[in-house]
CSV table of C-alpha atoms and ligand atoms in Angstrom, one decimal:
chain,number,residue,atom,x,y,z
A,1,MET,CA,1.2,-31.9,3.2
A,2,THR,CA,-1.4,-29.9,0.8
A,3,ARG,CA,-0.8,-25.7,1.0
A,4,THR,CA,-3.5,-24.1,2.9
A,5,LEU,CA,-5.3,-21.4,1.2
A,6,VAL,CA,-3.2,-18.1,3.4
A,7,GLN,CA,-0.4,-19.5,1.8
A,8,ALA,CA,-1.5,-19.7,-1.7
A,9,VAL,CA,-3.2,-16.0,-1.3
A,10,GLN,CA,0.5,-14.6,0.7
A,11,ASP,CA,2.2,-16.4,-2.6
A,12,ALA,CA,0.5,-14.3,-4.9
A,13,GLY,CA,1.5,-10.8,-3.4
A,14,VAL,CA,-1.0,-10.5,-0.5
A,15,CYS,CA,1.0,-9.4,2.5
A,16,ASP,CA,-1.6,-7.0,4.7
A,17,PRO,CA,-2.5,-9.0,7.7
A,18,ARG,CA,-6.0,-8.0,7.9
A,19,LEU,CA,-6.7,-9.7,5.0
A,20,LEU,CA,-4.7,-12.9,5.4
A,21,ASP,CA,-6.9,-12.8,9.2
A,22,ALA,CA,-10.3,-12.8,7.3
A,23,VAL,CA,-9.3,-15.4,4.8
A,24,ARG,CA,-7.7,-17.3,7.6
A,25,ALA,CA,-10.9,-16.9,10.0
A,26,THR,CA,-13.3,-17.8,6.7
A,27,PRO,CA,-13.5,-21.2,5.7
A,28,ARG,CA,-14.0,-21.1,2.1
A,29,LYS,CA,-16.2,-24.9,2.7
A,30,GLY,CA,-19.4,-22.7,4.0
A,31,PHE,CA,-19.6,-20.6,0.9
A,32,VAL,CA,-19.8,-23.8,-1.5
A,33,PRO,CA,-22.0,-26.0,-2.5
A,34,PRO,CA,-22.0,-29.1,-0.5
A,35,GLU,CA,-21.3,-30.8,-3.1
A,36,PHE,CA,-17.8,-29.6,-3.9
A,37,ALA,CA,-17.1,-29.0,0.5
A,38,ALA,CA,-13.7,-30.9,-0.2
A,39,ARG,CA,-12.2,-29.1,-3.2
A,40,ALA,CA,-13.1,-25.6,-1.0
A,41,GLU,CA,-9.5,-25.1,0.5
A,42,ARG,CA,-8.6,-25.6,-3.5
A,43,ASP,CA,-7.3,-22.6,-4.8
A,44,GLU,CA,-9.5,-23.2,-7.8
A,45,PRO,CA,-13.1,-21.7,-9.1
A,46,ILE,CA,-16.3,-24.0,-8.4
A,47,PRO,CA,-19.8,-24.0,-9.8
A,48,ILE,CA,-22.3,-22.3,-7.8
A,49,GLY,CA,-25.0,-23.1,-10.3
A,50,HIS,CA,-26.4,-20.9,-13.2
A,51,GLN,CA,-23.4,-21.4,-15.0
A,52,GLN,CA,-21.4,-19.2,-12.6
A,53,PRO,CA,-18.8,-20.3,-10.1
A,54,THR,CA,-17.1,-18.3,-7.0
A,55,SER,CA,-13.3,-17.7,-8.2
A,56,GLN,CA,-10.5,-18.6,-6.9
A,57,PRO,CA,-9.7,-17.1,-3.5
A,58,THR,CA,-6.3,-16.0,-4.6
A,59,LEU,CA,-7.9,-13.5,-7.2
A,60,ILE,CA,-10.6,-12.5,-4.7
A,61,ALA,CA,-8.1,-11.9,-3.0
A,62,ARG,CA,-5.4,-9.5,-4.9
A,63,MET,CA,-9.1,-7.7,-6.0
A,64,ILE,CA,-10.2,-6.9,-2.5
A,65,ASP,CA,-5.9,-6.5,-1.6
A,66,ALA,CA,-6.3,-3.5,-3.8
A,67,LEU,CA,-9.4,-1.9,-2.4
A,68,ARG,CA,-6.8,-0.8,0.8
A,69,LEU,CA,-10.0,-1.3,2.6
A,70,SER,CA,-10.5,0.3,6.5
A,71,GLU,CA,-13.0,-0.6,9.0
A,72,THR,CA,-14.9,2.2,8.9
A,73,ASP,CA,-15.7,1.8,4.6
A,74,GLU,CA,-19.0,1.4,3.1
A,75,VAL,CA,-18.6,-1.2,0.4
A,76,LEU,CA,-20.9,-2.2,-2.4
A,77,GLU,CA,-20.0,-5.7,-4.0
A,78,VAL,CA,-21.8,-6.5,-7.4
A,79,GLY,CA,-22.1,-9.4,-7.9
A,80,THR,CA,-22.6,-11.7,-4.2
A,81,GLY,CA,-22.9,-15.6,-5.8
A,82,TYR,CA,-22.3,-17.6,-2.8
A,83,GLY,CA,-21.2,-14.7,-0.4
A,84,TYR,CA,-17.2,-15.6,-0.3
A,85,GLN,CA,-16.0,-12.1,-1.2
A,86,THR,CA,-18.4,-10.6,0.8
A,87,ALA,CA,-17.9,-12.5,3.8
A,88,LEU,CA,-13.6,-11.6,3.5
A,89,LEU,CA,-15.3,-7.7,2.8
A,90,ALA,CA,-17.4,-7.3,6.0
A,91,ARG,CA,-14.3,-8.7,8.1
A,92,LEU,CA,-12.7,-5.4,6.9
A,93,ALA,CA,-14.7,-2.5,6.2
A,94,ARG,CA,-17.6,-1.3,8.5
A,95,GLN,CA,-21.0,-3.1,5.8
A,96,VAL,CA,-20.8,-4.3,2.7
A,97,TYR,CA,-23.4,-4.2,0.6
A,98,SER,CA,-24.2,-6.7,-1.9
A,99,VAL,CA,-25.8,-7.1,-5.1
A,100,GLU,CA,-26.8,-9.8,-6.4
A,101,ARG,CA,-29.4,-11.3,-10.4
A,102,HIS,CA,-30.2,-14.6,-8.9
A,103,ALA,CA,-32.7,-14.6,-5.9
A,104,ASP,CA,-31.3,-18.6,-4.7
A,105,LEU,CA,-27.9,-17.2,-4.7
A,106,ALA,CA,-28.7,-14.5,-2.6
A,107,ALA,CA,-30.5,-16.2,-0.5
A,108,ARG,CA,-28.0,-18.7,0.1
A,109,ALA,CA,-25.1,-16.2,0.5
A,110,ARG,CA,-27.3,-14.6,3.2
A,111,ALA,CA,-27.7,-17.9,4.6
A,112,ASN,CA,-23.7,-18.7,4.7
A,113,LEU,CA,-23.0,-15.5,6.1
A,114,GLU,CA,-25.5,-15.8,8.7
A,115,SER,CA,-24.0,-19.2,9.7
A,116,ALA,CA,-20.4,-16.9,9.9
A,117,GLY,CA,-21.9,-15.2,12.2
A,118,LEU,CA,-21.1,-12.1,9.5
A,119,ARG,CA,-24.0,-9.1,10.1
A,120,ASN,CA,-22.2,-6.8,8.4
A,121,THR,CA,-23.4,-7.4,5.2
A,122,GLU,CA,-26.7,-6.3,3.2
A,123,VAL,CA,-28.0,-8.6,0.1
A,124,VAL,CA,-30.1,-7.4,-2.2
A,125,VAL,CA,-31.4,-8.6,-5.7
A,126,GLY,CA,-31.2,-6.6,-8.9
A,127,ASP,CA,-29.3,-5.1,-11.6
A,128,GLY,CA,-26.1,-4.7,-9.4
A,129,SER,CA,-24.9,-1.7,-13.0
A,130,VAL,CA,-27.2,-0.4,-11.2
A,131,GLY,CA,-25.5,0.5,-7.6
A,132,LEU,CA,-27.6,1.0,-5.1
A,133,ALA,CA,-28.1,4.5,-4.9
A,134,GLU,CA,-29.9,4.9,-1.6
A,135,HIS,CA,-27.2,3.5,0.2
A,136,ALA,CA,-24.5,5.1,-1.3
A,137,PRO,CA,-22.1,7.2,-1.1
A,138,PHE,CA,-19.4,4.0,-0.9
A,139,ASP,CA,-15.7,4.3,-0.1
A,140,ALA,CA,-14.8,1.1,-2.4
A,141,VAL,CA,-16.4,-0.6,-5.3
A,142,VAL,CA,-15.9,-3.9,-6.5
A,143,VAL,CA,-17.5,-5.6,-8.6
A,144,SER,CA,-17.1,-9.8,-9.9
A,145,ALA,CA,-18.7,-9.8,-13.6
A,146,SER,CA,-17.3,-8.1,-16.0
A,147,ALA,CA,-18.2,-5.7,-19.3
A,148,ARG,CA,-16.6,-3.5,-21.2
A,149,ARG,CA,-16.7,-0.5,-19.2
A,150,VAL,CA,-17.6,0.5,-15.7
A,151,PRO,CA,-21.2,1.7,-15.9
A,152,ALA,CA,-21.6,5.2,-15.3
A,153,PRO,CA,-23.9,4.6,-11.8
A,154,LEU,CA,-21.1,3.1,-9.8
A,155,ALA,CA,-18.5,5.7,-10.9
A,156,ALA,CA,-21.1,7.7,-9.6
A,157,GLN,CA,-22.5,6.2,-6.1
A,158,LEU,CA,-18.2,6.3,-5.6
A,159,ALA,CA,-17.2,8.1,-2.8
A,160,GLU,CA,-14.2,10.6,-4.0
A,161,GLY,CA,-11.1,9.0,-3.3
A,162,GLY,CA,-12.5,6.6,-3.4
A,163,ARG,CA,-11.4,2.5,-4.7
A,164,LEU,CA,-12.7,1.0,-7.4
A,165,VAL,CA,-11.6,-2.8,-9.4
A,166,MET,CA,-13.3,-4.4,-12.1
A,167,PRO,CA,-12.3,-7.0,-14.6
A,168,ILE,CA,-12.6,-4.5,-18.0
A,169,ARG,CA,-13.6,-7.4,-21.3
A,170,THR,CA,-10.8,-6.5,-23.8
A,171,HIS,CA,-10.2,-8.9,-26.5
A,172,GLU,CA,-7.6,-10.9,-25.5
A,173,ALA,CA,-9.1,-11.2,-21.3
A,174,ASP,CA,-10.8,-10.1,-18.6
A,175,MET,CA,-8.2,-7.1,-17.5
A,176,VAL,CA,-8.7,-6.8,-13.7
A,177,THR,CA,-8.4,-2.7,-13.7
A,178,LEU,CA,-8.3,-0.6,-10.3
A,179,PHE,CA,-9.7,2.6,-10.2
A,180,VAL,CA,-9.8,5.4,-8.4
A,181,LYS,CA,-11.6,9.0,-8.3
A,182,ARG,CA,-10.6,12.3,-7.8
A,183,HIS,CA,-12.0,15.1,-8.5
A,184,GLY,CA,-15.4,14.0,-9.2
A,185,ARG,CA,-14.0,11.5,-12.0
A,186,LEU,CA,-12.6,7.7,-13.0
A,187,GLU,CA,-9.5,7.7,-13.4
A,188,ARG,CA,-7.5,4.3,-14.0
A,189,GLN,CA,-5.0,3.2,-10.9
A,190,ARG,CA,-3.6,0.4,-12.5
A,191,LEU,CA,-4.0,-3.4,-13.7
A,192,LEU,CA,-4.4,-6.0,-11.5
A,193,LEU,CA,-4.2,-9.2,-13.7
A,194,PRO,CA,-5.7,-10.9,-16.7
A,195,ALA,CA,-8.5,-13.1,-15.4
A,196,CYS,CA,-11.6,-14.9,-16.9
A,197,PHE,CA,-15.3,-13.6,-15.7
A,198,VAL,CA,-18.7,-14.8,-16.7
A,199,PRO,CA,-20.3,-11.2,-18.0
A,200,LEU,CA,-21.2,-8.8,-16.1
A,201,VAL,CA,-25.7,-8.8,-17.5
A,202,GLN,CA,-27.0,-5.9,-17.8
A,203,ALA,CA,-30.6,-4.0,-19.6
A,204,GLY,CA,-30.4,-3.6,-23.0
A,205,THR,CA,-26.1,-3.3,-23.2
A,206,ASP,CA,-24.0,-5.7,-25.1
A,207,PRO,CA,-21.2,-6.6,-22.0
B,1,LIG,N1,-18.1,-12.2,-5.8
B,1,LIG,C1,-18.5,-13.9,-6.4
B,1,LIG,C2,-18.3,-14.5,-7.7
B,1,LIG,C3,-19.3,-14.5,-7.7
B,1,LIG,S1,-19.9,-15.3,-9.7
B,1,LIG,C4,-17.7,-15.5,-5.5
B,1,LIG,O1,-16.2,-14.8,-5.5
B,1,LIG,O2,-18.3,-16.3,-5.1
B,1,LIG,C5,-20.3,-13.5,-10.6
B,1,LIG,C6,-22.2,-13.4,-9.8
B,1,LIG,O3,-22.4,-12.6,-10.2
B,1,LIG,C7,-22.8,-14.3,-10.2
B,1,LIG,O4,-23.0,-15.1,-9.0
B,1,LIG,C8,-24.1,-13.7,-11.0
B,1,LIG,O5,-25.4,-14.1,-11.1
B,1,LIG,C9,-24.0,-12.4,-11.0
B,1,LIG,N2,-24.1,-11.5,-11.7
B,1,LIG,C10,-23.8,-10.7,-13.3
B,1,LIG,N3,-24.1,-9.8,-13.4
B,1,LIG,C11,-24.9,-9.1,-12.9
B,1,LIG,C12,-25.5,-8.1,-12.0
B,1,LIG,N4,-25.9,-7.3,-13.6
B,1,LIG,N5,-26.6,-7.6,-10.9
B,1,LIG,C13,-25.5,-8.6,-10.3
B,1,LIG,N6,-24.8,-10.2,-10.2
B,1,LIG,C14,-24.6,-9.9,-11.2
């Protein structure tokens, strides 16, 4: 018998029952292109167009786990893709704002989230590296593309005590890192794991 995604996520060290329930309640085939539906229950990245992949579920789950979300939290996600991570966030938090630079991907994500019955999400087309000032502050921020450092607007829009997870680009790999905001400053809390992400596209900046 094949291992389920819930088992894979558990084996990856996630034990939060709310997060495991969210994975269980969110069939991934609703968040990948139909031609890849047969691969949706495997723990592997899947192409979603524009040379972008949706990440493997264990990586997404470990990033979300580090955010320690509560059901009153407001979350900012940068890089919506097809909306799988958005869906998991929506099951754990009060409201999710997600920014995607490709309008067609954003439209697809909105349709996927609607089909899943998740109404506490808002997908916005734009450059997520500048955040969404009109909805700040956020209790948690998760970035699904890598850069050398956290963009200043994302740090500014994080609430005091808020958590931010982002892959930070180094020579060797993208180091998925948890930051916490204390005394108005972003502090690096811990390294989650090395991974491989697409670059965060930022106007006028070398990712
Ligand atoms: N969270 C998604 C990740 C999709 S891949 C998932 O797990 O399925 C990363 C996404 O980030 C791509 O869709 C890409 O278009 C988007 N992206 C890259 N730079 C961005 C930026 N500056 N603003 C918004 N989206 C961005």
